[in-house]
Each structure stands twice: as structure tokens, then as C-alpha cells.
Amino acid sequence: MTETPLEQGRTVNAAAAGVIPRASLVVRAFSSPCEVDRGHPVLAVAANLGTELRARTEIQRVVSDPCSDDHVVAAASRALHDHDVTRSRLTEQIDVWATGQFSESGARLLHTESLGQLVDRLAALWAWSRLLAEDDDPAARDPARLALHRLGELCIGYDDLVTDLLRGRRRLPVYQAFTGHDVAA
């Protein structure tokens, strides 16, 4: 593994240095999947996560609607399950990539969630904020602003994590597949 020196003798995998995408690129991948550099594994998966979570958020509206027909709700619930399985697989793909990039970190500080989980949370919050922003109901304006504010704060947290990972100040939890799907293949 090639290592690059960073501040005060700390090192990081050279393949990860400078190539882990910042939050702005990840969010752009959610909203403009066709414009994304699909050559980067995190951005390619983020584009797919954005599509999945946007669809999932719209289906969740059907499930939550008290006027929805029982048969429609049942079909929507099955679709939610399918989206959740795909979402888990995509999240695991990011985690497999991150493990390959940051597995040898000697940092003492442990981040509480994996990179895949964090990108998934970004995608979920992005999808929810988009759905609220597109709602014509004036009552949705304040929740839409709050969702965008929360997305902005989560982007700052993501970028801080990226900086800490690259500087060797923080490490990710050990990757473990919870869904039982083989995503490394």
C-alpha cells in the first residue's frame, strides 16, 4: 500500500488521498446522476442511492396516506421492502470501498457510523427535502427549509469526517455486512 505523508507524520492511503468525494459532489450525484463521474465508486453508488431513496420517499407517502386503498398500501409496502434491500446493498458497496481505502488506520477516534451509512443518511435527507420543496402546500415550506438546513449540517459533518479520515485523526468502524448479500462480487 502506497502511503502519502500528511501533517505531522500522519499517513493515509495514497489512493484515498484527494479522491474521496466531498459532500457537494455526493449531493450532486443524488440530484443529477447523469452528470456524475461514475468512475468514482462512491459517486456511482450515491447516484443510485439518490434514485432509490427518491422513489422510496414517494412510495412512503402512499403508505402514510390514510385515504390509500389497502391493496395499494400492501403493494407499496412490498415496493418499500425492495427499495430497502437495494439501499442496503448500495450502502454496503460504499463500505466495502471505504474498508479498502481506510482499513489500516491507526487513529484512536472511532466514527460512530460507516461511510455508507452516512451517504445513505445524506441521500434520505436529500430525498425528503426534495419532496417537501416540490410540495405546493404552503404548510410544507417550513419543513422543507428545516430539511434543507439539516442536509447542510449533515454535509458539514460528512466533509469533517473526510478531512479527519485523510489526516488520520479518525477511523471508520469495521465493515460488517448485515444483509447477508455478497456485494464484493
CSV table of C-alpha atoms in Angstrom, one decimal:
chain,number,residue,atom,x,y,z
A,1,MET,CA,0.0,0.0,0.0
A,2,THR,CA,1.4,3.4,-1.0
A,3,GLU,CA,1.2,6.0,1.7
A,4,THR,CA,1.4,9.7,1.5
A,5,PRO,CA,2.7,11.8,4.4
A,6,LEU,CA,0.2,14.4,5.8
A,7,GLU,CA,0.5,16.8,8.6
A,8,GLN,CA,2.8,15.9,11.5
A,9,GLY,CA,3.8,12.5,10.2
A,10,ARG,CA,0.3,11.1,9.9
A,11,THR,CA,-0.3,9.0,6.8
A,12,VAL,CA,-3.2,7.9,4.7
A,13,ASN,CA,-3.6,5.5,1.7
A,14,ALA,CA,-2.5,7.5,-1.4
A,15,ALA,CA,-5.4,6.0,-3.4
A,16,ALA,CA,-7.8,7.7,-1.0
A,17,ALA,CA,-6.0,11.0,-0.7
A,18,GLY,CA,-7.8,13.5,-2.8
A,19,VAL,CA,-10.2,11.1,-4.3
A,20,ILE,CA,-12.8,10.7,-1.6
A,21,PRO,CA,-15.6,12.9,-2.8
A,22,ARG,CA,-16.8,15.9,-0.8
A,23,ALA,CA,-20.4,16.3,0.2
A,24,SER,CA,-21.2,18.7,-2.6
A,25,LEU,CA,-20.3,16.1,-5.2
A,26,VAL,CA,-22.2,13.4,-3.3
A,27,VAL,CA,-25.4,15.6,-3.2
A,28,ARG,CA,-24.9,16.5,-6.9
A,29,ALA,CA,-24.8,12.7,-7.6
A,30,PHE,CA,-28.2,12.4,-5.9
A,31,SER,CA,-29.8,15.2,-7.9
A,32,SER,CA,-28.0,14.8,-11.3
A,33,PRO,CA,-27.0,11.2,-11.7
A,34,CYS,CA,-26.3,11.6,-15.4
A,35,GLU,CA,-23.7,14.4,-14.7
A,36,VAL,CA,-21.8,12.4,-12.2
A,37,ASP,CA,-18.3,10.9,-12.6
A,38,ARG,CA,-19.4,7.3,-12.5
A,39,GLY,CA,-15.8,6.3,-12.5
A,40,HIS,CA,-15.7,7.0,-8.8
A,41,PRO,CA,-17.2,4.2,-6.8
A,42,VAL,CA,-18.8,6.4,-4.1
A,43,LEU,CA,-20.3,8.8,-6.6
A,44,ALA,CA,-21.7,6.0,-8.8
A,45,VAL,CA,-23.3,4.3,-5.8
A,46,ALA,CA,-24.5,7.7,-4.5
A,47,ALA,CA,-26.3,8.3,-7.8
A,48,ASN,CA,-28.1,5.0,-7.4
A,49,LEU,CA,-28.9,5.7,-3.8
A,50,GLY,CA,-30.4,9.0,-4.7
A,51,THR,CA,-32.7,7.3,-7.2
A,52,GLU,CA,-33.7,4.6,-4.7
A,53,LEU,CA,-34.4,7.0,-1.9
A,54,ARG,CA,-36.3,9.4,-4.1
A,55,ALA,CA,-38.6,6.5,-5.2
A,56,ARG,CA,-38.8,5.2,-1.6
A,57,THR,CA,-39.8,8.6,-0.3
A,58,GLU,CA,-42.6,8.9,-2.8
A,59,ILE,CA,-43.8,5.4,-2.0
A,60,GLN,CA,-43.7,6.1,1.7
A,61,ARG,CA,-46.2,8.9,1.1
A,62,VAL,CA,-48.6,6.4,-0.4
A,63,VAL,CA,-48.2,4.1,2.7
A,64,SER,CA,-48.7,7.0,5.0
A,65,ASP,CA,-51.8,8.4,3.3
A,66,PRO,CA,-54.8,7.5,5.4
A,67,CYS,CA,-57.0,7.6,2.3
A,68,SER,CA,-54.9,5.0,0.4
A,69,ASP,CA,-56.6,1.7,-0.5
A,70,ASP,CA,-55.5,-1.3,1.4
A,71,HIS,CA,-54.4,-3.1,-1.8
A,72,VAL,CA,-52.4,-0.1,-2.8
A,73,VAL,CA,-50.7,0.1,0.6
A,74,ALA,CA,-49.9,-3.6,0.5
A,75,ALA,CA,-48.2,-3.2,-2.9
A,76,ALA,CA,-46.4,0.0,-1.8
A,77,SER,CA,-45.1,-1.9,1.3
A,78,ARG,CA,-43.7,-4.6,-0.8
A,79,ALA,CA,-42.0,-1.9,-3.0
A,80,LEU,CA,-40.6,-0.3,0.1
A,81,HIS,CA,-39.0,-3.6,1.1
A,82,ASP,CA,-37.5,-4.0,-2.3
A,83,HIS,CA,-36.1,-0.4,-2.2
A,84,ASP,CA,-34.7,-1.1,1.3
A,85,VAL,CA,-32.9,-4.3,0.1
A,86,THR,CA,-31.3,-2.3,-2.8
A,87,ARG,CA,-30.5,0.5,-0.4
A,88,SER,CA,-28.7,-1.9,1.9
A,89,ARG,CA,-26.7,-3.4,-0.9
A,90,LEU,CA,-25.6,0.1,-2.2
A,91,THR,CA,-24.6,1.2,1.3
A,92,GLU,CA,-22.5,-2.0,1.7
A,93,GLN,CA,-20.8,-1.2,-1.6
A,94,ILE,CA,-19.6,2.1,-0.2
A,95,ASP,CA,-18.5,0.4,3.0
A,96,VAL,CA,-16.5,-2.2,1.1
A,97,TRP,CA,-14.8,0.5,-0.9
A,98,ALA,CA,-14.1,2.6,2.3
A,99,THR,CA,-12.7,-0.5,4.1
A,100,GLY,CA,-10.2,-1.0,1.2
A,101,GLN,CA,-9.1,2.7,1.5
A,102,PHE,CA,-9.0,3.2,5.2
A,103,SER,CA,-8.6,-0.3,6.8
A,104,GLU,CA,-5.1,0.3,8.1
A,105,SER,CA,-5.9,3.5,10.1
A,106,GLY,CA,-4.2,3.7,13.4
A,107,ALA,CA,-6.4,6.6,14.5
A,108,ARG,CA,-7.8,6.3,18.0
A,109,LEU,CA,-11.0,8.2,17.4
A,110,LEU,CA,-13.8,6.0,16.0
A,111,HIS,CA,-16.6,7.4,13.9
A,112,THR,CA,-19.9,6.0,15.0
A,113,GLU,CA,-21.2,5.0,11.6
A,114,SER,CA,-19.8,3.7,8.4
A,115,LEU,CA,-19.2,5.9,5.3
A,116,GLY,CA,-22.0,4.0,3.5
A,117,GLN,CA,-24.4,4.7,6.4
A,118,LEU,CA,-23.5,8.4,6.3
A,119,VAL,CA,-24.0,8.6,2.5
A,120,ASP,CA,-27.3,6.8,2.9
A,121,ARG,CA,-28.4,9.4,5.5
A,122,LEU,CA,-27.4,12.2,3.2
A,123,ALA,CA,-29.5,10.6,0.4
A,124,ALA,CA,-32.5,10.1,2.6
A,125,LEU,CA,-32.5,13.6,3.9
A,126,TRP,CA,-31.9,14.9,0.3
A,127,ALA,CA,-34.9,12.9,-1.0
A,128,TRP,CA,-37.1,14.1,1.8
A,129,SER,CA,-36.1,17.8,1.3
A,130,ARG,CA,-36.7,17.5,-2.4
A,131,LEU,CA,-40.2,16.0,-1.9
A,132,LEU,CA,-41.1,18.8,0.6
A,133,ALA,CA,-39.6,21.5,-1.7
A,134,GLU,CA,-41.8,20.3,-4.6
A,135,ASP,CA,-45.0,20.3,-2.5
A,136,ASP,CA,-47.4,23.2,-3.4
A,137,ASP,CA,-48.9,23.2,0.1
A,138,PRO,CA,-47.7,26.3,2.0
A,139,ALA,CA,-47.6,24.2,5.2
A,140,ALA,CA,-44.7,22.3,3.6
A,141,ARG,CA,-42.4,25.4,3.3
A,142,ASP,CA,-41.1,25.4,6.9
A,143,PRO,CA,-40.5,21.6,7.0
A,144,ALA,CA,-38.7,22.0,3.6
A,145,ARG,CA,-36.5,24.7,5.0
A,146,LEU,CA,-35.7,22.7,8.1
A,147,ALA,CA,-34.9,19.6,5.9
A,148,LEU,CA,-32.5,21.7,3.8
A,149,HIS,CA,-30.9,23.1,6.9
A,150,ARG,CA,-30.4,19.6,8.3
A,151,LEU,CA,-29.0,18.4,5.0
A,152,GLY,CA,-26.5,21.3,5.1
A,153,GLU,CA,-25.4,20.4,8.6
A,154,LEU,CA,-25.0,16.8,7.6
A,155,CYS,CA,-22.9,17.8,4.6
A,156,ILE,CA,-20.6,19.7,7.0
A,157,GLY,CA,-20.3,16.6,9.2
A,158,TYR,CA,-19.6,14.4,6.2
A,159,ASP,CA,-16.8,16.8,5.0
A,160,ASP,CA,-15.3,17.0,8.5
A,161,LEU,CA,-15.2,13.1,8.5
A,162,VAL,CA,-13.5,13.1,5.2
A,163,THR,CA,-10.9,15.5,6.4
A,164,ASP,CA,-10.3,13.5,9.6
A,165,LEU,CA,-10.0,10.3,7.7
A,166,LEU,CA,-7.5,11.7,5.3
A,167,ARG,CA,-5.5,13.2,8.1
A,168,GLY,CA,-5.5,10.0,10.1
A,169,ARG,CA,-7.4,11.6,13.0
A,170,ARG,CA,-10.5,9.3,12.8
A,171,ARG,CA,-11.2,5.8,11.7
A,172,LEU,CA,-14.3,4.1,10.5
A,173,PRO,CA,-15.9,1.1,12.2
A,174,VAL,CA,-15.0,-2.3,10.9
A,175,TYR,CA,-17.1,-3.2,7.9
A,176,GLN,CA,-19.7,-5.9,8.5
A,177,ALA,CA,-22.4,-6.9,6.1
A,178,PHE,CA,-25.8,-7.1,7.9
A,179,THR,CA,-28.0,-8.1,5.0
A,180,GLY,CA,-26.1,-11.2,4.0
A,181,HIS,CA,-25.8,-10.1,0.4
A,182,ASP,CA,-22.4,-10.5,-1.3
A,183,VAL,CA,-21.7,-7.0,-2.5
A,184,ALA,CA,-18.0,-7.6,-3.1
A,185,ALA,CA,-18.7,-9.7,-6.1
